[in-house]
mmCIF file of C-alpha atoms and ligand atoms in Angstrom:
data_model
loop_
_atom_site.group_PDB
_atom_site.id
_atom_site.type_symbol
_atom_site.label_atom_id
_atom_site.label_comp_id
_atom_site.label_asym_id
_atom_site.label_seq_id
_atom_site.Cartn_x
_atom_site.Cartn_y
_atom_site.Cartn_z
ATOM 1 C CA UNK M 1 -23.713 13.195 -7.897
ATOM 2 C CA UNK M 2 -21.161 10.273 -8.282
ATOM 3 C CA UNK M 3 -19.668 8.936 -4.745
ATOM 4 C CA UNK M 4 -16.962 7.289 -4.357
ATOM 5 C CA UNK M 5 -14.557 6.133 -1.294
ATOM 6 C CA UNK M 6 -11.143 7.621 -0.762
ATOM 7 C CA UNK M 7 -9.114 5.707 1.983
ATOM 8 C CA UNK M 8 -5.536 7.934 2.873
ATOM 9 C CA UNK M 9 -2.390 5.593 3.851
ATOM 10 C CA UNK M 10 0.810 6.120 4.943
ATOM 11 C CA UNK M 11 3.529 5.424 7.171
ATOM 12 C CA UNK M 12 3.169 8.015 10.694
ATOM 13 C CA UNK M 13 4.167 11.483 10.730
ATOM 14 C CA UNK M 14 4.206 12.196 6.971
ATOM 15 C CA UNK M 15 1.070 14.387 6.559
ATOM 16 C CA UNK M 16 -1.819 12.392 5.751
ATOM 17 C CA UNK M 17 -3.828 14.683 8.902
ATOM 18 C CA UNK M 18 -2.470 17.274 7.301
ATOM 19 C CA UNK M 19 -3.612 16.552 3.556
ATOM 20 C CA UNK M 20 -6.863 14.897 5.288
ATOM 21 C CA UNK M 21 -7.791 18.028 6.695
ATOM 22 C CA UNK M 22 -6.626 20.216 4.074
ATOM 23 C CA UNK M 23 -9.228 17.928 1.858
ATOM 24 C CA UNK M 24 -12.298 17.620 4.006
ATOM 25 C CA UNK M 25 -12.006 21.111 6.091
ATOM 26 C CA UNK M 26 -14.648 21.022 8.783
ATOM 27 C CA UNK M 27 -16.749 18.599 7.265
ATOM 28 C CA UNK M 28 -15.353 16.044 9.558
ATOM 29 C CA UNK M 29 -16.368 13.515 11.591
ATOM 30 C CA UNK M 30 -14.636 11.003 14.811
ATOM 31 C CA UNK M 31 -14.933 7.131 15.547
ATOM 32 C CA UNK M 32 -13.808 4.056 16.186
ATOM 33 C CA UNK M 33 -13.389 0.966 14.111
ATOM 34 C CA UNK M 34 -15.778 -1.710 14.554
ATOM 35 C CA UNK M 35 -14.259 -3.522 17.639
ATOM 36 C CA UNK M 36 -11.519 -1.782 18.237
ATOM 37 C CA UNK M 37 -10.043 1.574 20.048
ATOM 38 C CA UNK M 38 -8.171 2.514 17.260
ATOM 39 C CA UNK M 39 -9.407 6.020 16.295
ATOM 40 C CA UNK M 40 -11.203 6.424 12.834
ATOM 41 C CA UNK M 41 -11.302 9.588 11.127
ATOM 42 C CA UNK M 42 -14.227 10.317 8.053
ATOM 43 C CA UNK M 43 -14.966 13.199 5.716
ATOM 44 C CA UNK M 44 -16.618 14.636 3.010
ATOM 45 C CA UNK M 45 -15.411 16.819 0.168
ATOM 46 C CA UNK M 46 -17.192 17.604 -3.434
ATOM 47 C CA UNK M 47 -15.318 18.195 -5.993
ATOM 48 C CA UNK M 48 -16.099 18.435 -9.640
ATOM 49 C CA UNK M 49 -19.531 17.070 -8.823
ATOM 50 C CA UNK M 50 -17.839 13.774 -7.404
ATOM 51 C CA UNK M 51 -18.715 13.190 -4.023
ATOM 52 C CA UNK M 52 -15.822 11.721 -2.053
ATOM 53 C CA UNK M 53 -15.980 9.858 1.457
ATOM 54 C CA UNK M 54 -12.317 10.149 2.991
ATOM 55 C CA UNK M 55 -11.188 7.831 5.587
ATOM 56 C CA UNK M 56 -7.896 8.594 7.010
ATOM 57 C CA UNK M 57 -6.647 5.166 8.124
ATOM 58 C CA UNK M 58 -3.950 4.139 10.823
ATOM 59 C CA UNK M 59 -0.497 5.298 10.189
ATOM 60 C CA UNK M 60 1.596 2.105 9.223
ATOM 61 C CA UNK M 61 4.484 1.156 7.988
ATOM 62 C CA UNK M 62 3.636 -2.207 6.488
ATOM 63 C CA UNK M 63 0.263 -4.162 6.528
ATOM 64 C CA UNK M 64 1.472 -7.196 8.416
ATOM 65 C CA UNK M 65 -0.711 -8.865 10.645
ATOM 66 C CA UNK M 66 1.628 -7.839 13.692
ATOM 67 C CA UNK M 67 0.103 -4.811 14.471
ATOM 68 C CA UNK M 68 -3.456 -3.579 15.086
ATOM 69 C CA UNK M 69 -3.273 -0.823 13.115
ATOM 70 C CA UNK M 70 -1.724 -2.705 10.004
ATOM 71 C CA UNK M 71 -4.810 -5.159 10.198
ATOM 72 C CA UNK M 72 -7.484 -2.258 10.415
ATOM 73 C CA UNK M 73 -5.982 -0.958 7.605
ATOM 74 C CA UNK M 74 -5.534 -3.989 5.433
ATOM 75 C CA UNK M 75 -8.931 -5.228 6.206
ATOM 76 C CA UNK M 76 -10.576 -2.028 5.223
ATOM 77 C CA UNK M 77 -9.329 -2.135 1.979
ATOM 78 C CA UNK M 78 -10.297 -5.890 1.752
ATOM 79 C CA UNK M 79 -13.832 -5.158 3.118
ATOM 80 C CA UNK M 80 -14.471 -1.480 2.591
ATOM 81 C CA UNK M 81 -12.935 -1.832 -1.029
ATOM 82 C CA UNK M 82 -12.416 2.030 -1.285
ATOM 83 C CA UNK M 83 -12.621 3.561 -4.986
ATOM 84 C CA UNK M 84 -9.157 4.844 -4.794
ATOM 85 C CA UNK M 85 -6.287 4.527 -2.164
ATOM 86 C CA UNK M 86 -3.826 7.194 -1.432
ATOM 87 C CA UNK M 87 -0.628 6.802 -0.001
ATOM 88 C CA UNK M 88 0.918 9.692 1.729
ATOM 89 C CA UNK M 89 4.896 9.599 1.043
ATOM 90 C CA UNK M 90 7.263 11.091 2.747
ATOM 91 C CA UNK M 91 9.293 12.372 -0.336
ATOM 92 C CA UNK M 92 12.156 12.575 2.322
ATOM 93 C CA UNK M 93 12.117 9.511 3.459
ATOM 94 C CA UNK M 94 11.647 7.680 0.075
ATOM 95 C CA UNK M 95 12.768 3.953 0.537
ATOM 96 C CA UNK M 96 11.328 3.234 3.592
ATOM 97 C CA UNK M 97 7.668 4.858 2.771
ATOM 98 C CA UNK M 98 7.665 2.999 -0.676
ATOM 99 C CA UNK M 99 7.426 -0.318 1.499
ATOM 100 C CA UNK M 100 3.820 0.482 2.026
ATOM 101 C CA UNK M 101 3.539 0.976 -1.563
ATOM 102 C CA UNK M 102 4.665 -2.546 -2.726
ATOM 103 C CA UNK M 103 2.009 -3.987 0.149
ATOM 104 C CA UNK M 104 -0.962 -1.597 -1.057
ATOM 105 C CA UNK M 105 0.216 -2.477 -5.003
ATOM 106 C CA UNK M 106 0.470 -6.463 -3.702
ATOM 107 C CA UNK M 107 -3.433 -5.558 -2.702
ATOM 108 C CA UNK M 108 -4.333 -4.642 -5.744
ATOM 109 C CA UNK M 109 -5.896 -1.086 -5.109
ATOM 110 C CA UNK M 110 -6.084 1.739 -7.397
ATOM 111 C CA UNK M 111 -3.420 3.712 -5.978
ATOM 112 C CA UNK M 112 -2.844 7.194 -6.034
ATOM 113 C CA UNK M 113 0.670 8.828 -4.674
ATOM 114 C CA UNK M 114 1.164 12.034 -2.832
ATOM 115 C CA UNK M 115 4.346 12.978 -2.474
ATOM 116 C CA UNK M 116 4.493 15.040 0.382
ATOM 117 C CA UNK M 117 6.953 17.232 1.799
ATOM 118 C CA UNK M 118 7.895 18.432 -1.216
ATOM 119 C CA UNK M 119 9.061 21.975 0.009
ATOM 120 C CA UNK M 120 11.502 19.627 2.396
ATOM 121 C CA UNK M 121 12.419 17.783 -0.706
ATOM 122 C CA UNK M 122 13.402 20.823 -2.741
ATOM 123 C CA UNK M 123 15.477 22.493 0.454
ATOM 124 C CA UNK M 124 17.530 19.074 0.586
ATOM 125 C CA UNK M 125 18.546 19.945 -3.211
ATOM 126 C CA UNK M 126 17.171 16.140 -3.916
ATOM 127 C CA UNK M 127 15.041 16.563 -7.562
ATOM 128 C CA UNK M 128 12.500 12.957 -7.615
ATOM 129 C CA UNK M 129 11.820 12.969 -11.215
ATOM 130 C CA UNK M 130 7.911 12.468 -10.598
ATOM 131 C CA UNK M 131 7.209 11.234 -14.427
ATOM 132 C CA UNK M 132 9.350 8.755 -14.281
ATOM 133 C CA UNK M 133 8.354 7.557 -10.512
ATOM 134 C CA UNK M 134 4.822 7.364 -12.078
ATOM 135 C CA UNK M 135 5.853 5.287 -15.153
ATOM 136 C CA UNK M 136 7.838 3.077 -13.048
ATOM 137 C CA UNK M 137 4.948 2.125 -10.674
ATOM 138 C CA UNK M 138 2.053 2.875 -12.753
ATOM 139 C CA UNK M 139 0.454 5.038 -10.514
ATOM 140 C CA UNK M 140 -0.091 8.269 -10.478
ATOM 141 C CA UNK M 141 2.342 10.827 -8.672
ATOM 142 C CA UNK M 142 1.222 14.513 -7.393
ATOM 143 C CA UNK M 143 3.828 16.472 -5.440
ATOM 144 C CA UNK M 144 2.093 18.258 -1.845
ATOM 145 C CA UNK M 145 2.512 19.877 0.922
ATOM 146 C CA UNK M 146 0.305 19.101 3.464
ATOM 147 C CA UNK M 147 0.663 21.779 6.529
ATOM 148 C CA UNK M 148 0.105 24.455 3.605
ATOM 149 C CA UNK M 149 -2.124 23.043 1.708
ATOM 150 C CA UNK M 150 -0.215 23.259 -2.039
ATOM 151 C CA UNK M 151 -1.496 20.440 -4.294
ATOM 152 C CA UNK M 152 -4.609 19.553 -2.868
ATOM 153 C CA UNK M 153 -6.579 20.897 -6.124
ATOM 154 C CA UNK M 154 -4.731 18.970 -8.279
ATOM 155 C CA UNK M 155 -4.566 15.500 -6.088
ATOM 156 C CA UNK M 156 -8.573 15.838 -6.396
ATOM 157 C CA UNK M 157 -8.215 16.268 -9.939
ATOM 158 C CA UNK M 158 -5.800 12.667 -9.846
ATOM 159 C CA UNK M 159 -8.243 11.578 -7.922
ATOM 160 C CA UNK M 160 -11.069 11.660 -9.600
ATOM 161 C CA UNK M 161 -9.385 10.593 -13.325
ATOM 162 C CA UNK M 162 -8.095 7.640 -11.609
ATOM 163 C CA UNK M 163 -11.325 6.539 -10.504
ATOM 164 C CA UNK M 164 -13.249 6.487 -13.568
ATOM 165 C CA UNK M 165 -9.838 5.123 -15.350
ATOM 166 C CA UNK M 166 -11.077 1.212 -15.973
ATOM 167 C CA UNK M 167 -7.707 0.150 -16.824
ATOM 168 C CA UNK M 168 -6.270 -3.059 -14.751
ATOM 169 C CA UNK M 169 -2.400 -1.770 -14.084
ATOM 170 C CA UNK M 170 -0.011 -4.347 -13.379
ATOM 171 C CA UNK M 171 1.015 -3.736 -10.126
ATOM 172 C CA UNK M 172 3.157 -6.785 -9.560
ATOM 173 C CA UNK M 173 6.992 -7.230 -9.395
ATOM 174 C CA UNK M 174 8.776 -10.526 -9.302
ATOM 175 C CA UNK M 175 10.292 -12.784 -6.784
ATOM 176 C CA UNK M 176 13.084 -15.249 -7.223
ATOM 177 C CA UNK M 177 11.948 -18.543 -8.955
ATOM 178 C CA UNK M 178 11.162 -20.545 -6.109
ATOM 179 C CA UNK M 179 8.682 -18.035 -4.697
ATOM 180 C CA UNK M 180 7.119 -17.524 -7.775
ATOM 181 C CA UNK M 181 6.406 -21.004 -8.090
ATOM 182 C CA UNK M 182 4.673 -21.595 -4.963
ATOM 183 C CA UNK M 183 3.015 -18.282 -5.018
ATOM 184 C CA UNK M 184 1.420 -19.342 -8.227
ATOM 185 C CA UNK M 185 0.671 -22.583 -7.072
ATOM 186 C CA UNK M 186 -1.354 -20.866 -4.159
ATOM 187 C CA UNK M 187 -2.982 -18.495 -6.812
ATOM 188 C CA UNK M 188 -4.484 -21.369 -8.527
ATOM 189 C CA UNK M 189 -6.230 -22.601 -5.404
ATOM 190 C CA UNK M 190 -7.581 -19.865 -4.207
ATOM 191 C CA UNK M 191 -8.804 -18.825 -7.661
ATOM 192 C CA UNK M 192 -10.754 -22.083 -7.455
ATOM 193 C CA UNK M 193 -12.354 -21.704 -4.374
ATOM 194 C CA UNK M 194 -15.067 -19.404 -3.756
ATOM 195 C CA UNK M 195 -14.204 -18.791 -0.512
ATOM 196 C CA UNK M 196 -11.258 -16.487 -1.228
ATOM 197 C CA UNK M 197 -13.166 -14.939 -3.497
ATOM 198 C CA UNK M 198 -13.007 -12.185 -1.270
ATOM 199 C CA UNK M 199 -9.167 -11.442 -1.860
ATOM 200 C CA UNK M 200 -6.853 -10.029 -4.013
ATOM 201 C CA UNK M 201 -5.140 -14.027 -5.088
ATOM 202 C CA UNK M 202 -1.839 -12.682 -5.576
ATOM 203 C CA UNK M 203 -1.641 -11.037 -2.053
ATOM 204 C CA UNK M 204 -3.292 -13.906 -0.151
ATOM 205 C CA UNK M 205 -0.371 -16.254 -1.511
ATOM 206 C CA UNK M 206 2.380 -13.786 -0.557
ATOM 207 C CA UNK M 207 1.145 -13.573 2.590
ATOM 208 C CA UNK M 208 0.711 -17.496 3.247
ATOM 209 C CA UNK M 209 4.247 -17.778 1.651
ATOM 210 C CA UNK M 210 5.270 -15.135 4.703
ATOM 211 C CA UNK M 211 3.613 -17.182 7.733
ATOM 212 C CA UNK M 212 0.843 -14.191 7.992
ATOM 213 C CA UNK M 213 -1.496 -15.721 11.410
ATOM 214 C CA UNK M 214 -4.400 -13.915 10.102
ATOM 215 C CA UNK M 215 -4.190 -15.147 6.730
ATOM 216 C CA UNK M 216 -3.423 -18.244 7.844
ATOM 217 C CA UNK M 217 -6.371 -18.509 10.343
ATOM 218 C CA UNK M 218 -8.341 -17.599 7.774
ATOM 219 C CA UNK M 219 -7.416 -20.350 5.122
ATOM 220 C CA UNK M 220 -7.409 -23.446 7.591
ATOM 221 C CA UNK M 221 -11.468 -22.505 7.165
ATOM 222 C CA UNK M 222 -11.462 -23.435 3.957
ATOM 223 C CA UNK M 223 -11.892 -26.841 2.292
ATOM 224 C CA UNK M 224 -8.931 -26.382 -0.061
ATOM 225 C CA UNK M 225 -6.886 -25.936 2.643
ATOM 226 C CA UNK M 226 -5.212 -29.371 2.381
ATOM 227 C CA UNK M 227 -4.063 -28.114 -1.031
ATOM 228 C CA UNK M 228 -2.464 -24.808 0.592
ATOM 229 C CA UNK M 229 -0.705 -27.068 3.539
ATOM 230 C CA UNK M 230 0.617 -29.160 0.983
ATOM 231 C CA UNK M 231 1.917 -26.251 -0.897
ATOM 232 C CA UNK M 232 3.562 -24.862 2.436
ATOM 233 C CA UNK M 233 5.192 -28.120 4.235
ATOM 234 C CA UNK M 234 8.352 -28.057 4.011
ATOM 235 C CA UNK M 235 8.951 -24.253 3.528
ATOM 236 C CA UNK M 236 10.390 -22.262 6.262
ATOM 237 C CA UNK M 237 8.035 -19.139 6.495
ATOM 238 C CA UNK M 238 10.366 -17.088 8.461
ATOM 239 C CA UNK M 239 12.998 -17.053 5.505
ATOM 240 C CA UNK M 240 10.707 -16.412 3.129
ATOM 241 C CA UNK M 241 9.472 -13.994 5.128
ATOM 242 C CA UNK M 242 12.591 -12.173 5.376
ATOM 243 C CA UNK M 243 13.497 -12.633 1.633
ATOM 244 C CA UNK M 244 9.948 -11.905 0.371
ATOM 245 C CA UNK M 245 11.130 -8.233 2.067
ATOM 246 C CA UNK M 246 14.584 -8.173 0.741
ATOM 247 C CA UNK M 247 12.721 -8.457 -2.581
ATOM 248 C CA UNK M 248 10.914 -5.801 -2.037
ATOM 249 C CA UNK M 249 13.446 -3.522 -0.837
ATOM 250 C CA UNK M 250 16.103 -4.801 -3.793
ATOM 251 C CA UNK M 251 13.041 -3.945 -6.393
ATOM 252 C CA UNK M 252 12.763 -0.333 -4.435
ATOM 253 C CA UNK M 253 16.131 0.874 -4.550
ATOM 254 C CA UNK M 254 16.371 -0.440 -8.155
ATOM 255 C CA UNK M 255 13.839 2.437 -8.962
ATOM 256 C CA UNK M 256 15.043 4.792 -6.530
ATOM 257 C CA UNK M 257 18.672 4.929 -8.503
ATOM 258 C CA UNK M 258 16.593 5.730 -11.745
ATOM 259 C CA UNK M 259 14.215 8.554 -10.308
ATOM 260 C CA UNK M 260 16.552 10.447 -8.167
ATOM 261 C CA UNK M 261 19.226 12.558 -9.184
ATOM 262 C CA UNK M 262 21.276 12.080 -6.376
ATOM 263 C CA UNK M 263 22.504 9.083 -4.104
ATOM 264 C CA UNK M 264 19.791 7.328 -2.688
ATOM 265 C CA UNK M 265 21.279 6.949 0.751
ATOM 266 C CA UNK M 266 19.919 10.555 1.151
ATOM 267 C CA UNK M 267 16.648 9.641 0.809
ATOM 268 C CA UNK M 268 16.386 6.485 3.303
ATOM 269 C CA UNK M 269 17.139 7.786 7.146
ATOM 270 C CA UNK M 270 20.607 7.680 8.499
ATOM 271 C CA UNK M 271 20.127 4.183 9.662
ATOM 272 C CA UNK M 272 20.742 3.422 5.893
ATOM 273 C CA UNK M 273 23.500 5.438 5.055
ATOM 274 C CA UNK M 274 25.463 2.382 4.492
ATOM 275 C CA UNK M 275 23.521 0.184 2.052
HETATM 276 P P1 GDP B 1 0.406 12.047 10.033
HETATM 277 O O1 GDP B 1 1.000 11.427 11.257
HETATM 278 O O2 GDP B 1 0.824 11.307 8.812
HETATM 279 O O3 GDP B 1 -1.065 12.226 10.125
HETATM 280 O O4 GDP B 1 1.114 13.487 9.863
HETATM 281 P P2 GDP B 1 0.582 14.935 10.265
HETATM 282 O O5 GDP B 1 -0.392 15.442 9.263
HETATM 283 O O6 GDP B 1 0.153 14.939 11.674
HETATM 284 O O7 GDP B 1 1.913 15.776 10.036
HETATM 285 C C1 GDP B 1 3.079 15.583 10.805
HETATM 286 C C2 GDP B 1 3.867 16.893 10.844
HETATM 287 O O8 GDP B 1 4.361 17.233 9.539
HETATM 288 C C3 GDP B 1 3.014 18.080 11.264
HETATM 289 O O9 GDP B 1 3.829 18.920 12.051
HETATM 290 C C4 GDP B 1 2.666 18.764 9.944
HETATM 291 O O10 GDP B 1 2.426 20.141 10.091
HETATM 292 C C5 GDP B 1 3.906 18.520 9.128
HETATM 293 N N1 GDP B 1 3.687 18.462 7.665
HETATM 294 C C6 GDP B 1 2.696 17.827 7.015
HETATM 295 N N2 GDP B 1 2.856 17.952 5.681
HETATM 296 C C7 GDP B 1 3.975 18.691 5.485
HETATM 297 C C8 GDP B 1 4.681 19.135 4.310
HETATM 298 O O11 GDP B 1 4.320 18.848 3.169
HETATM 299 N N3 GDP B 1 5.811 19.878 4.526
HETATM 300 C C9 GDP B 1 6.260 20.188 5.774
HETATM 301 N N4 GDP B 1 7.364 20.919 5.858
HETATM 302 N N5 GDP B 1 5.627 19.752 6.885
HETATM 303 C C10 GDP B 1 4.504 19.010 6.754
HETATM 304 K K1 K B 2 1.390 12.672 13.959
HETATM 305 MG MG1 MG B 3 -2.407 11.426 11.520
#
């Protein structure tokens, strides 16, 4: 049978145990990541004579290098390249879970959505308008809930057409002019250098662009990185790391206002009532 790698994202507390277990069942097993106490969760499901290795990764709500988690989950879809990535959403909590999915698009993985909660959805009267989510991003969107198990079947069905789906998507959104520039600047370096050729390009510059240590760290190895300094002197990496976000966040809400039916604000957590 086929095999393939699944790896399950998502911000905490939005499910992916749930769906994980409602996925593997008992065929489970418990470990650690190489180096590291953080707990790593594996399993096996068959379906439609694919055989899928699940990894549930660390709850996270970015995949900055500030956090342990965020870097065992960023550098297991660097390393590990899994098949197909699924983020978890909170379909509650809209704005703030579709963070992660500008980072995971940023890294270039075949993304699948699950939109979870979707019986909480429904109760809060809020209708997300799935097709048009999905045309939007490019990525496929199935609605779940995870503590009962609804939607599993089909997610494995996503699943599976996703991964033998050899189309490139897009996955990109731009930045104001000046980022652009040096971002594609940085792209053309890297893509020289067989020493990133490890990394999704696009990403890697972002990331420089935003001060990231690891990233960092990891280019000052490199013999092009004279080229990247140059690129980043004279650049203040803690306003473009702010603005890089804002970007992010203006490009989310700008979709959120044409998939849901009623005001965002509902979707985003009380703290962002206001925006
Ligand atoms: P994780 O932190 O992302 O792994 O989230 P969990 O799977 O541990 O779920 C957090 C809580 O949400 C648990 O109490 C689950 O039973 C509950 N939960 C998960 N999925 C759903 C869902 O689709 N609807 C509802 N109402 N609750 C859910
Ligand atoms: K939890
Ligand atoms: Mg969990």
């Amino acid at each position: 049978a086929e095999k393939i790698i699944v790896a399950l994202a998502g911000n905490p507390n939005v499910g992916k145990t749930s769906i994980f277990n409602a996925i593997t069942g008992s065929k489970q097993h418990v470990g650690n990541w190489p180096g590291v106490t953080v707990e790593k969760k594996m399993g096996k499901r068959v379906h439609s004579d694919v055989e899928m290795e699940v990894v549930d990764l660390p709850g996270t709500y970015s995949l900055t290098a500030y956090s342990l988690d965020e870097i065992v989950a960023r550098d297991f879809i660097i390393e590990e390249k899994p098949d197909i990535v699924v983020q978890v959403v909170d379909g509650t909590n809209l704005e703030r879970n579709l963070y992660l999915t500008t980072q995971l698009m940023e890294l270039g993985v075949k993304l699948v959505i699950a939109l979870n909660m979707s019986d909480l959805v429904l109760s809060k009267g809020v209708h997300i308008d799935e097709a048009k989510m999905q045309e939007y991003l490019e990525v496929p969107v199935v609605s779940t809930i995870g503590s009962t198990g609804n939607g599993i079947h089909g997610l494995l069905d996503t699943i599976i057409e996703r991964s033998s789906d050899k189309r490139v998507y897009g996955n990109t959104f731009d930045y104001e002019e000046d980022i652009e520039v040096r971002a594609e600047e940085l792209e053309m370096i890297l893509e020289k250098d067989p020493y990133f050729a490890h990394y999704p390009s696009r990403w890697f510059s972002l990331k420089l662009l935003e001060g990231d240590e690891n990233i960092l760290r990891k280019a000052r190895g490199s013999e092009s990185y004279p080229k990247i300094k140059n690129v980043l002197d004279n650049l203040d990496p803690d306003s473009f790391e702010s603005r890089i976000a804002d970007q992010r966040y203006g490009t989310i809400q700008f979709m959120l206002r044409q998939v849901c039916d009623i005001n965002t604000s509902h979707l985003s957590g009380s703290d962002m009532v206001d925006r």
